[in-house]
Coordinates of C-alpha atoms in Angstrom, one line a residue:
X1 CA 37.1 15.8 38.1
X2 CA 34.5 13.4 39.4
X3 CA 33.6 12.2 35.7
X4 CA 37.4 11.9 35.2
X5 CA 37.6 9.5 38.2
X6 CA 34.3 7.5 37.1
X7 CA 35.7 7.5 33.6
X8 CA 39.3 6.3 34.2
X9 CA 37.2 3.6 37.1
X10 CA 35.3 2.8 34.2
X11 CA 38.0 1.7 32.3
X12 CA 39.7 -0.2 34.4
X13 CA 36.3 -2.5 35.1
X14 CA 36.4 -3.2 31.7
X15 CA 39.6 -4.1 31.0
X16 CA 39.9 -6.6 33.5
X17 CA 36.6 -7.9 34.7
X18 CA 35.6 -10.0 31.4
X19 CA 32.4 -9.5 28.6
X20 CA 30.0 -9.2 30.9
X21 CA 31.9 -6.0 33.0
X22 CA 33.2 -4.5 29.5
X23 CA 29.6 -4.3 28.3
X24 CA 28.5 -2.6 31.4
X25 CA 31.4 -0.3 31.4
X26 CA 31.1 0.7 27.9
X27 CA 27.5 1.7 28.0
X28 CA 28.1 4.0 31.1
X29 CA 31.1 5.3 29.3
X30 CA 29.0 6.3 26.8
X31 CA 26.1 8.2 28.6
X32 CA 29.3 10.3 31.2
X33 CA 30.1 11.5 27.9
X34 CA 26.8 12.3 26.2
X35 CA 27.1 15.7 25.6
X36 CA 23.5 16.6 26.1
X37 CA 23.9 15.8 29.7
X38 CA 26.7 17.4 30.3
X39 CA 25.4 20.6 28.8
X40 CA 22.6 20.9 30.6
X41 CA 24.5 19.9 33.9
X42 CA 26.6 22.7 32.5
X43 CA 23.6 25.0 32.5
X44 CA 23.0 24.4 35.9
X45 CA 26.5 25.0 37.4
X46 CA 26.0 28.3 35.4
X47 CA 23.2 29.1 37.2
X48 CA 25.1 28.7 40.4
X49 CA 23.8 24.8 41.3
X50 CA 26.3 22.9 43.0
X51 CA 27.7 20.0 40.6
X52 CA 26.0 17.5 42.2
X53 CA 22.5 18.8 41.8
X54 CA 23.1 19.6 38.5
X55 CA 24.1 16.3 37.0
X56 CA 21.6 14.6 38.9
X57 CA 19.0 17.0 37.4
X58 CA 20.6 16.4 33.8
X59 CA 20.5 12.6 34.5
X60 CA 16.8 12.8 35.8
X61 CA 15.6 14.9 32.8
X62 CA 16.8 12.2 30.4
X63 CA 15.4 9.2 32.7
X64 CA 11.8 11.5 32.3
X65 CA 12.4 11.6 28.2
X66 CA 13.0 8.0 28.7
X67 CA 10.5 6.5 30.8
X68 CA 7.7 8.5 28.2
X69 CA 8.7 5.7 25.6
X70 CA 6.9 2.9 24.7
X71 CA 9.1 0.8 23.9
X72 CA 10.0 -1.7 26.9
X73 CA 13.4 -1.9 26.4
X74 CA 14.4 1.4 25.4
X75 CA 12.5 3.2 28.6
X76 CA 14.4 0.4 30.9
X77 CA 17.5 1.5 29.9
X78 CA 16.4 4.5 32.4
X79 CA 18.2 1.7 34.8
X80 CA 21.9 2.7 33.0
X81 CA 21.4 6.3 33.6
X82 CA 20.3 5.8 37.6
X83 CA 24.1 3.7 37.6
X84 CA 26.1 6.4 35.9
X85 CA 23.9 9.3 37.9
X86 CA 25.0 8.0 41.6
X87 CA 29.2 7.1 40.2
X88 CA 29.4 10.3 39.8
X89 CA 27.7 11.1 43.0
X90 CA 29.8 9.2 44.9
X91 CA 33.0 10.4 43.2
X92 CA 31.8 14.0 44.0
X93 CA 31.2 12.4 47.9
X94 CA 34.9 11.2 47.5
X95 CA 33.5 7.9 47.6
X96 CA 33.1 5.0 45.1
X97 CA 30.8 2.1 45.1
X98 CA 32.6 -1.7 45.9
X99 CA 33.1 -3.8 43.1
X100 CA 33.8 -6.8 44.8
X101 CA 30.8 -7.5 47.1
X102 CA 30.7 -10.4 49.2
X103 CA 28.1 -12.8 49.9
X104 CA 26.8 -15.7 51.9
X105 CA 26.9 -18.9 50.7
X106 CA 23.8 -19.7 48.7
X107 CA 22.3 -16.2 49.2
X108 CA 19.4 -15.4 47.4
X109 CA 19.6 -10.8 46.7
X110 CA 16.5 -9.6 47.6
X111 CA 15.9 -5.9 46.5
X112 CA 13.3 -2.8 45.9
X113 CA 15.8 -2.4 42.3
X114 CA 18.8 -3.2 41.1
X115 CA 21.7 -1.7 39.1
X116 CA 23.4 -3.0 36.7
X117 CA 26.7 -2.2 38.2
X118 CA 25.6 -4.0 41.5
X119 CA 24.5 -7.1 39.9
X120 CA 28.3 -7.3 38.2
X121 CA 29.4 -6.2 41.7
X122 CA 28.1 -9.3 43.4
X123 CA 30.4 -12.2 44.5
X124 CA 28.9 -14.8 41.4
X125 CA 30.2 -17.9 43.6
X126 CA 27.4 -17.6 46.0
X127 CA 24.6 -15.7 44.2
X128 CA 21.7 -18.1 43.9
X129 CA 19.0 -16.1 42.9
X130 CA 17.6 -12.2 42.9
X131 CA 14.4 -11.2 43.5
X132 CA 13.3 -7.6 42.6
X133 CA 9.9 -5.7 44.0
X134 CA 10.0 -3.5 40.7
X135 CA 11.5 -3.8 37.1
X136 CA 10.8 -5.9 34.3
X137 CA 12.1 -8.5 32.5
X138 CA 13.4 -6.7 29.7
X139 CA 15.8 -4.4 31.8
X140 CA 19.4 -4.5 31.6
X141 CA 20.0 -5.9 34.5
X142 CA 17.5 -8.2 33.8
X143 CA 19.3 -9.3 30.4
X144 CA 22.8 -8.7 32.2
X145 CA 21.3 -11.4 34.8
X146 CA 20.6 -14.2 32.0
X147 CA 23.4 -14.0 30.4
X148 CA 25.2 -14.4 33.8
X149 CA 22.8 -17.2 34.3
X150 CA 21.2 -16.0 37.7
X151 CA 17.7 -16.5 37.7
X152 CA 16.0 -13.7 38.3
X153 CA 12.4 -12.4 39.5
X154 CA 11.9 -8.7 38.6
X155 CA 8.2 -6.8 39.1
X156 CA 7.4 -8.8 42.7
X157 CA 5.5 -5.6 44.3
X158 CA 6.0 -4.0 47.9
X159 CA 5.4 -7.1 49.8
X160 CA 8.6 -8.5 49.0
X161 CA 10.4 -6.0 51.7
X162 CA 7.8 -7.4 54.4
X163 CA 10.3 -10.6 53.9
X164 CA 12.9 -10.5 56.9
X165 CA 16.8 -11.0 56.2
X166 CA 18.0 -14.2 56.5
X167 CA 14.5 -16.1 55.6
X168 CA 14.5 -19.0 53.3
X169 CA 13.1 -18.6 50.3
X170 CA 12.8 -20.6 46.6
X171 CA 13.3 -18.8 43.3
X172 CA 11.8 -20.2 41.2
X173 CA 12.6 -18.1 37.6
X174 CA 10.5 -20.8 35.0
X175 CA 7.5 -21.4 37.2
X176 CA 8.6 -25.0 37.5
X177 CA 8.1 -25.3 41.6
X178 CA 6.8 -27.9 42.7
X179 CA 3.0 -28.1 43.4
X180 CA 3.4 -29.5 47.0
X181 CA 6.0 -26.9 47.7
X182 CA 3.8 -24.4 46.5
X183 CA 1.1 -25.3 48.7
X184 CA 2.8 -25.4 51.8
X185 CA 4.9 -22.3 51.5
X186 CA 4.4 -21.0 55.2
X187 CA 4.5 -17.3 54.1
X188 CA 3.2 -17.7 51.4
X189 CA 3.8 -17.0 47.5
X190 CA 4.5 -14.1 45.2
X191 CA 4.2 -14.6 41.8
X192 CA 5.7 -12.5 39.2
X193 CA 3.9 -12.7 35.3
X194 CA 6.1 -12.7 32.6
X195 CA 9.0 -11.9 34.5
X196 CA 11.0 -14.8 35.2
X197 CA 14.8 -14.7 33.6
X198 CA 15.5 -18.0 34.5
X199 CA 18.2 -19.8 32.2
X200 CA 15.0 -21.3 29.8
X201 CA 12.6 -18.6 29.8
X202 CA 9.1 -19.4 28.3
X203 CA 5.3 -18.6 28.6
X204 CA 5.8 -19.8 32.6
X205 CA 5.0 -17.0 35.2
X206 CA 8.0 -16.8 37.6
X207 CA 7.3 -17.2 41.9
X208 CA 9.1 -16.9 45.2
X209 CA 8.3 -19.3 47.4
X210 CA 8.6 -17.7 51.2
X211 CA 9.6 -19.8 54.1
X212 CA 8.5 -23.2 52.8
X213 CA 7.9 -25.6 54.7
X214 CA 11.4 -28.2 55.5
X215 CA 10.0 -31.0 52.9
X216 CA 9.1 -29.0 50.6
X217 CA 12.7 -26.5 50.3
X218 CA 14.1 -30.2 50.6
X219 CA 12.4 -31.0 47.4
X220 CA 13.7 -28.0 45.9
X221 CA 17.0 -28.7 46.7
X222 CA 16.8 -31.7 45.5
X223 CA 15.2 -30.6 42.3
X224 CA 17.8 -27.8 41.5
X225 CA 20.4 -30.0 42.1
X226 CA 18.9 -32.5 39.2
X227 CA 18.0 -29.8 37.3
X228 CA 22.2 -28.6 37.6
X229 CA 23.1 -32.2 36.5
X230 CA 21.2 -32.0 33.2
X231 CA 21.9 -28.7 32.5
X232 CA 25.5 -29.9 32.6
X233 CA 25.1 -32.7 30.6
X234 CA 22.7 -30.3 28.4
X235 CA 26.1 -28.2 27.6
X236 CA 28.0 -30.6 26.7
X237 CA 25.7 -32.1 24.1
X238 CA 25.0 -28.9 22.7
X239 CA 28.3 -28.6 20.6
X240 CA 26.7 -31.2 18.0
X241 CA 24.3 -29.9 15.5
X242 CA 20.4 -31.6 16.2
X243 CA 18.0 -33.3 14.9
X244 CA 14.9 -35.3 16.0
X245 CA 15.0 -38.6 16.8
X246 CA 13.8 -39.5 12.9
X247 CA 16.8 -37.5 11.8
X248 CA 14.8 -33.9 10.9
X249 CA 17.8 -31.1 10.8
X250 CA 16.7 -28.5 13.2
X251 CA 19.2 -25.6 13.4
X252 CA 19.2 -23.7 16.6
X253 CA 20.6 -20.4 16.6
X254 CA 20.8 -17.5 18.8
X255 CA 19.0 -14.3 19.4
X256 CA 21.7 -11.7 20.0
X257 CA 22.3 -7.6 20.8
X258 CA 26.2 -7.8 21.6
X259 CA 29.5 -9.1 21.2
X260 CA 29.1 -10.5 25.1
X261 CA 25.7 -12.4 24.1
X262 CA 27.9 -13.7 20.9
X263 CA 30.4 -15.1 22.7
X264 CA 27.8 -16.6 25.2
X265 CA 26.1 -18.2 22.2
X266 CA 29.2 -19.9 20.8
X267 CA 29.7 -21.6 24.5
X268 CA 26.0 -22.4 25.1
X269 CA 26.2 -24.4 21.4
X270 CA 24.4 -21.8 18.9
X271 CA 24.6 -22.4 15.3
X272 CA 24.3 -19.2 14.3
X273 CA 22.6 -15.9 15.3
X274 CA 19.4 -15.9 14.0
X275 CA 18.7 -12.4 15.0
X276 CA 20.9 -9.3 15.5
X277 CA 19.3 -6.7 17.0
X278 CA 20.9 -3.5 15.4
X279 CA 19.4 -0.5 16.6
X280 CA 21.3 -0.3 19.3
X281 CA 23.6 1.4 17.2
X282 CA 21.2 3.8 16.1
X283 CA 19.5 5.2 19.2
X284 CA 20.9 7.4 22.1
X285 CA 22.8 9.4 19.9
X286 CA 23.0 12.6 18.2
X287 CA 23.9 11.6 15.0
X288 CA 24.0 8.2 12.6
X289 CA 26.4 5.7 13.0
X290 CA 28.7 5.3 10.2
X291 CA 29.5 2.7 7.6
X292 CA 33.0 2.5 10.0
X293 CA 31.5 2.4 13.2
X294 CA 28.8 -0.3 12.0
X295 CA 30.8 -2.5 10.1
X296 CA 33.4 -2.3 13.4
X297 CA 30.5 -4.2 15.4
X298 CA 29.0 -6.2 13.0
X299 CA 32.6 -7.6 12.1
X300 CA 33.4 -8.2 15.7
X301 CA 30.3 -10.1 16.3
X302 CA 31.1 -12.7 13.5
X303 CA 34.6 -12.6 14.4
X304 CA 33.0 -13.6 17.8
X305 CA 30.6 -16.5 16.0
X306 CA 33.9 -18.3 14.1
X307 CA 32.0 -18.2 10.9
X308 CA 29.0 -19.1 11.6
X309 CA 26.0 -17.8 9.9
X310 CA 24.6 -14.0 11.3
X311 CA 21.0 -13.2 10.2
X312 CA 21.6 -9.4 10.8
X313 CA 17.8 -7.6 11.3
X314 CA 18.1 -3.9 9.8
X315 CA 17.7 -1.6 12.1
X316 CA 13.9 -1.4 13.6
X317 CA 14.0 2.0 14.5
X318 CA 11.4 4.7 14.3
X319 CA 7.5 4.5 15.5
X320 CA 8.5 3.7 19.5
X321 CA 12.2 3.8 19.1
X322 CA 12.8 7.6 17.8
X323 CA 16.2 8.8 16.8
X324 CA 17.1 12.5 17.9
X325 CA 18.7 12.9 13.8
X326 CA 15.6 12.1 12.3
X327 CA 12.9 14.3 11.6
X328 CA 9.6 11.4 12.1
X329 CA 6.8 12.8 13.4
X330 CA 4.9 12.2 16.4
X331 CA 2.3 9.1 16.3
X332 CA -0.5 8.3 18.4
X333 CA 0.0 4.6 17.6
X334 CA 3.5 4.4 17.8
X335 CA 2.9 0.4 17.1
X336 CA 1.3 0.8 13.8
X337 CA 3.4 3.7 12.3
X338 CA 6.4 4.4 10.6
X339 CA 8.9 2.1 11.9
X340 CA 11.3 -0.9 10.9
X341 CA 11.4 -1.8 6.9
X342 CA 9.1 1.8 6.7
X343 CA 11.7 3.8 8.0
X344 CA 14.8 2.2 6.1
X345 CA 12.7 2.7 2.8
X346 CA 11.6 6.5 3.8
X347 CA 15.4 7.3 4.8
X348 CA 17.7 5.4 1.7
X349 CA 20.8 6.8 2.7
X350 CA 20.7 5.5 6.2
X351 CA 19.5 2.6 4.6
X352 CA 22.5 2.3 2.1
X353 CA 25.1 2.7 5.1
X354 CA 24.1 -0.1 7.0
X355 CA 23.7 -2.7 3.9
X356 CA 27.1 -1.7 3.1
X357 CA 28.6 -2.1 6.4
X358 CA 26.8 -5.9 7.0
X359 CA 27.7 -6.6 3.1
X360 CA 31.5 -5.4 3.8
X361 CA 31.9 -7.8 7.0
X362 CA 34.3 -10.6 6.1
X363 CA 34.3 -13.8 4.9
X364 CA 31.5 -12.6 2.6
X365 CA 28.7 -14.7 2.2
X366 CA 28.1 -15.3 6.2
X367 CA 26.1 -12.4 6.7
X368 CA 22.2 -12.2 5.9
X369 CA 19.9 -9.7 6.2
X370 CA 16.5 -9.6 7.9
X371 CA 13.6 -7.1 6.9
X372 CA 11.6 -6.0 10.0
X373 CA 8.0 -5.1 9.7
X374 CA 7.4 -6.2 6.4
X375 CA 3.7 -6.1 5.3
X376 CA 3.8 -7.3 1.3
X377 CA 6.7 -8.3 -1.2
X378 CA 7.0 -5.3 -2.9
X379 CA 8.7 -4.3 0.0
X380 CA 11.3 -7.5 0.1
X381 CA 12.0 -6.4 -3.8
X382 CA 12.5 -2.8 -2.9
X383 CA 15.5 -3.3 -0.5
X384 CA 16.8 -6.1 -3.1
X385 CA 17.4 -3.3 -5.5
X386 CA 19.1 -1.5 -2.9
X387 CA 20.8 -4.6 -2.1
X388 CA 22.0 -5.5 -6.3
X389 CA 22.6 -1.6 -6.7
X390 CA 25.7 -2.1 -3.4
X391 CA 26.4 -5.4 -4.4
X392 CA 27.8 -4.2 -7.8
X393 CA 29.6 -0.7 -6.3
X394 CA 31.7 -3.4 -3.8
X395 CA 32.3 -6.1 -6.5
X396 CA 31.0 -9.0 -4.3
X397 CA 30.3 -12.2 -6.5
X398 CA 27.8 -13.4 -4.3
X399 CA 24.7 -11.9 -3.4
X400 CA 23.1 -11.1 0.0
X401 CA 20.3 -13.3 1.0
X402 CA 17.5 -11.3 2.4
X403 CA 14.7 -12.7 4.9
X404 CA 11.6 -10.9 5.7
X405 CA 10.2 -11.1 9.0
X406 CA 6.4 -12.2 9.4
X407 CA 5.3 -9.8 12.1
X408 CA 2.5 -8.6 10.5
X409 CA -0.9 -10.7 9.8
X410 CA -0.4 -9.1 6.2
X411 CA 2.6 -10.8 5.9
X412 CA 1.5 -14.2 6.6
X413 CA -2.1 -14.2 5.2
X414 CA 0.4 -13.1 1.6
X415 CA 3.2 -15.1 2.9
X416 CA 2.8 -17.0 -0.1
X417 CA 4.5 -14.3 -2.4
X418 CA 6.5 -13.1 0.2
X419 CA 8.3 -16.2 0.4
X420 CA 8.8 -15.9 -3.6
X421 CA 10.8 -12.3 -3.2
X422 CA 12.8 -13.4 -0.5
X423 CA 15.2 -16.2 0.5
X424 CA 14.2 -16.9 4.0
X425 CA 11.3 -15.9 6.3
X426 CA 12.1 -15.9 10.0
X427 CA 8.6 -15.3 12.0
X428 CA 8.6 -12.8 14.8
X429 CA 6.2 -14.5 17.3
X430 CA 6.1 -11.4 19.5
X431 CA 5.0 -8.5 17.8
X432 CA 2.5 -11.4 15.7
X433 CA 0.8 -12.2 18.7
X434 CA 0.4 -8.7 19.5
X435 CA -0.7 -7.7 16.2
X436 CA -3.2 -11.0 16.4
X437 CA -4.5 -10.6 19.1
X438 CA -4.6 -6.9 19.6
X439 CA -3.0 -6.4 22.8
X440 CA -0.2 -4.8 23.4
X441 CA 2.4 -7.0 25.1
X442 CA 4.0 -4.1 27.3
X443 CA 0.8 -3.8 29.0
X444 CA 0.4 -5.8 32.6
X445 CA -2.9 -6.5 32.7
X446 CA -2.6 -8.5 29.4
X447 CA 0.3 -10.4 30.1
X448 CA -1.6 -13.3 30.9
X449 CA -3.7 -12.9 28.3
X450 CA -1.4 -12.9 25.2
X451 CA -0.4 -16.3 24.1
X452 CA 2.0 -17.1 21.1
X453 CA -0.5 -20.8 21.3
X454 CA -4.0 -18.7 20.7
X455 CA -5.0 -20.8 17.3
X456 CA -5.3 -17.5 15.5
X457 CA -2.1 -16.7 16.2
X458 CA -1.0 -20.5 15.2
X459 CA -2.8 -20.0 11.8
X460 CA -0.5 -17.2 10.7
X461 CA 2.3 -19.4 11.6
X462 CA 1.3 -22.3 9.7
X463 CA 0.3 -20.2 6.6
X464 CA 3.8 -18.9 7.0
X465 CA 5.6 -22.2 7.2
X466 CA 3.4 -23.9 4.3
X467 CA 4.0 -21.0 2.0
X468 CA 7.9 -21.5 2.8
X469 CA 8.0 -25.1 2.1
X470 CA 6.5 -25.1 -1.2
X471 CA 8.9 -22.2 -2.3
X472 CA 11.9 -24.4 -0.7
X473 CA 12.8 -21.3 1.3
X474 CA 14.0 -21.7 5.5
X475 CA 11.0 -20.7 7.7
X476 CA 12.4 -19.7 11.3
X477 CA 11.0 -18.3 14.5
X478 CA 13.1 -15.9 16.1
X479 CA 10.6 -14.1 18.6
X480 CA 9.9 -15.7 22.2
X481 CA 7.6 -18.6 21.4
X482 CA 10.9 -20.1 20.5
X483 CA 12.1 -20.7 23.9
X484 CA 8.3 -22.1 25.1
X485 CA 9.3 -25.9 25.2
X486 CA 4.9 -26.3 24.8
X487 CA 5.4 -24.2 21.8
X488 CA 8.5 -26.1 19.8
X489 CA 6.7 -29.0 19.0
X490 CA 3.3 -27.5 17.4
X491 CA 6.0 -25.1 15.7
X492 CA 8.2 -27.9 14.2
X493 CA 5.0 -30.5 13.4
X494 CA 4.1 -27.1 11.4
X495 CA 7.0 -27.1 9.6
X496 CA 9.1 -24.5 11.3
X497 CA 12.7 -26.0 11.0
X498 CA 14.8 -23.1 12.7
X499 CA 14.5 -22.0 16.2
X500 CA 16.5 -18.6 17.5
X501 CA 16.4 -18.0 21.2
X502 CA 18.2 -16.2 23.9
X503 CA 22.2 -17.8 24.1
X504 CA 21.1 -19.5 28.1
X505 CA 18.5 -21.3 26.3
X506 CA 20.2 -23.2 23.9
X507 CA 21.3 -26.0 25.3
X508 CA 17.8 -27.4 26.7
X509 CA 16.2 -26.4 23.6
X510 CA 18.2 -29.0 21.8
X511 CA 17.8 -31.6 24.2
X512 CA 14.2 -31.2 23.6
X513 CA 14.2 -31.0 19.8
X514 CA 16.3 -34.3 19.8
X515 CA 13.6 -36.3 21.8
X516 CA 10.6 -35.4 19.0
X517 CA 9.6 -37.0 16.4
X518 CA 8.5 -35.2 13.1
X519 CA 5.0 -37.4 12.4
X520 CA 4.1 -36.9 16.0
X521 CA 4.5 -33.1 16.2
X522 CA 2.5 -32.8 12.8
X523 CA -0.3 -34.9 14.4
X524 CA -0.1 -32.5 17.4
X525 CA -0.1 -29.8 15.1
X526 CA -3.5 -29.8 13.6
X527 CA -4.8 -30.9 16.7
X528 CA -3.8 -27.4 17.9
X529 CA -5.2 -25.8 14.9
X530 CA -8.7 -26.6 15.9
X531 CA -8.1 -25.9 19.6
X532 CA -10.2 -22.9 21.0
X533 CA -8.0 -21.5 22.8
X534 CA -4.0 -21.1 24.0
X535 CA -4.8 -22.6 27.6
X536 CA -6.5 -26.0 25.0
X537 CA -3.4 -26.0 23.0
X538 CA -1.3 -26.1 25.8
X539 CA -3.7 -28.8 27.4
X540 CA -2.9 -30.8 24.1
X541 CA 1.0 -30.6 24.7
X542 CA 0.7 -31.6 28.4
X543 CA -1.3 -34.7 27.4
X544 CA 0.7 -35.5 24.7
X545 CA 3.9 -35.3 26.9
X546 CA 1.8 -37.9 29.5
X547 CA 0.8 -40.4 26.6
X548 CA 3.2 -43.9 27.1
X549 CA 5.2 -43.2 24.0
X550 CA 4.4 -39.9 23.6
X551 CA 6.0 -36.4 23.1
X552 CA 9.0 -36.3 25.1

């Protein structure tokens, strides 16, 4: 009865409380019915538990299978199952959580964690800001709070609850504060690495600023309120395409894992999603999507784009994403195994369902598909057969283009031939950097440390982009060095001419692009290649930004 209430509660969220609500609803809809769950809360009722501690120990079992993944995202989503586990709870109490909370004006939510049913609980008019002592930046609240564009600072640590109710405080989600504000914060400052969800994320650490002094929060006023005012004026500009100031097309697309981020794209001025993540489809389930149940999504989200083009990444499954219906065996380097372009090839039929679905989605043509992982060209040629083979079994005129994604230094050391077997490369800064620099980028004590700007990692990116001009073929960058406005100049002077970020980010990102010029980046460009390090590359931007005339 208590899942029945939650479910029908559920339902009614969704329906009425727009994309942001619906998305929330849907995925706890989808883990009160899991059926594992429910059978093993159904083993403990049988053993004569109560029904509370038995779906609380069925919702804890799968938050400890969860949190032994390595993958960041997939072990946050741990935060979903915490949000379903106490509904039900409270429906068993005879209670329910409020839905509606209210707030003080300008009131900055300061918390140990947060669910993502209580940040979509909180009155939006006066939430200013959220600071979190644990979490990360790639939980689902912490998405759920970007696209709601709150900033956000997740992973703060136990002091934060030493900060008394009602204290002022600055949020500062971009590591933009001002350096007299930092230095007279009375209570000092907590910073947060890598953990900032602020509307333009970058490479800047985020920090809360406690009890500043009464200049120095008048400064920040002052400088949010500016900051408000261009961002404003940033919208409104961002409906027209970009280029820089010597007329260089730049597209600017969208980095996107829902029909709610697709329609947030569309409004923050996207051209285009340059990067569908996919494998949320595939994981959390018992058994394979279907063509049906693909091609239901992937249809939605270009309804949801008008027509623009959707760069649709197949799914990057396996190594630190498994799936419970197929049989891949463990790894001890989950990072260097079978996953992404690896796993589609080892599994064709899975393969063959989701190229039909994203080659079925209508008006034909708009739809392209990204190749994750991809280490050589044989590779790229290998799912074009699949690709001709479907092509000719659905009578479409016009083939797919396929991209290949340059994650791997393989790939961009032979980027030269892998530009000539595909149509499009788009450059995955992230796992590059990782694989460059070898660190993993889930681990905190490197966070600092890896740097899309390290030269090596700048290297791969220019062999990349010179390998993709002289075969005329796009070169994009779709991972986070994207949305570091130090990075977008070095990556256009190299000849990078499509940026993908998060659908929040958009609007400044064009703002910058349309103040550079293409002989000035270029200059800056090879500068940076013979930098040393990331901290002198991103010395070289920051004087180049100062210089009368100079980057802008």
């Amino acid at each position: 009865r208590a899942r029945e209430v939650v479910r029908a509660r559920l339902t009614r969220v969704g329906a009425a409380g727009g994309a942001t609500r619906r998305e929330i609803a849907e995925a706890h809809l989808a883990f009160l019915d899991d059926p594992v769950l429910n059978e093993v809360a159904g083993e403990h009722i049988a053993a004569g538990k109560s029904a509370g501690f038995a779906w609380r120990a069925a919702t804890r079992s799968s938050i400890a299978a969860l949190e032994q993944l390595t993958d960041a995202r997939l072990r946050e989503r741990a935060d979903d199952l915490l949000d379903i586990e106490s509904h039900v709870l409270m429906a068993l109490a005879g209670e329910a959580r409020p839905m509606n909370l209210s707030l003080p004006q300008n009131a900055i939510v300061v918390a140990d964690e947060m669910l993502p049913s209580e940040l979509v609980s909180l009155d939006r008019a006066n939430l200013k800001g959220i600071a979190l002592s644990g979490g990360g930046p790639t939980s689902h609240v912490a998405i759920l709070a970007a696209a709601m564009d709150v900033p956000m600072l997740a992973g703060l640590g136990p002091a934060l609850r030493e900060v008394p109710t009602g204290e002022r405080v600055i949020v500062d989600a971009n590591g933009e504060a001002d350096v007299a504000a930092r230095a007279t914060a009375n209570a000092g400052a907590t910073s947060s690495p890598n953990a900032g969800t602020g509307p333009h994320p970058g490479a800047n650490s985020g920090l809360l600023l406690i009890a500043p002094a009464a200049d120095a929060f008048a400064k920040a006023e002052q400088h949010a309120a500016t900051l408000l005012v261009q961002r404003a004026a940033d919208r409104r500009a961002a409906q027209s395409d970009c280029r820089t100031r010597d007329g260089t097309r730049i597209e600017i697309f969208a980095n996107l894992g829902s029909i709610a981020e697709a329609d947030a794209a569309v409004i923050a001025g996207a051209e285009g999603c340059g990067l569908l993540r996919t494998e949320f489809l595939f994981i959390d389930r018992d058994r394979p999507p279907s063509e049906e149940d693909q091609l239901e999504v992937y249809q939605a989200i270009a309804n949801a784009l008008g027509g623009r083009p959707l760069v649709l990444r197949l799914m990057d499954v396996g190594g630190d994403k498994p799936l419970n219906y197929l049989p891949l065996p463990p790894e001890e380097n989950p990072a260097l195994g079978l996953r992404g372009v690896r796993t589609a090839l080892r599994y064709p039929d899975l393969l063959r369902t989701q190229l039909r679905a994203a080659m079925r989605v209508t008006p034909h043509g708009i739809v392209r598909i990204l190749l994750p992982m991809i280490t050589d060209a044989a590779e790229v040629r290998a799912i074009r057969n699949f690709a001709n083979e479907l092509q000719m079994q659905l009578s479409l005129r016009v083939p797919v283009e396929i991209g290949a994604m340059i994650e791997t230094p393989a790939a961009a050391l032979t980027a030269r031939h892998v530009a000539a077997a595909a149509d499009f490369l788009s450059i995955g800064s992230n796992d590059l950097t990782q694989y460059s620099l070898a660190m993993d980028r889930g681990h905190p004590e490197l966070a600092r440390r890896i740097d899309a700007l390290h030269p090596a990692v700048l290297e791969l990116v220019a062999l990349a982009a010179s390998a993709g001009e002289r075969a005329g073929k796009l070169v994009a960058v779709c991972g986070g060095m994207a949305a570091d406005s130090a990075a977008v100049p070095v990556l256009i002077g190299l000849g990078v001419r499509e940026l993908s970020v998060v659908p929040a980010a958009v609007p400044a990102l064009k703002r910058q692009v349309r103040d550079l010029d293409i002989r000035e980046c270029a200059a800056l460009a090879a500068r940076a290649l013979e930098a040393e390090s990331a901290a002198d590359v991103r010395a070289l931007v920051a004087r180049a930004k100062n210089l009368p005339g100079g980057l802008r």
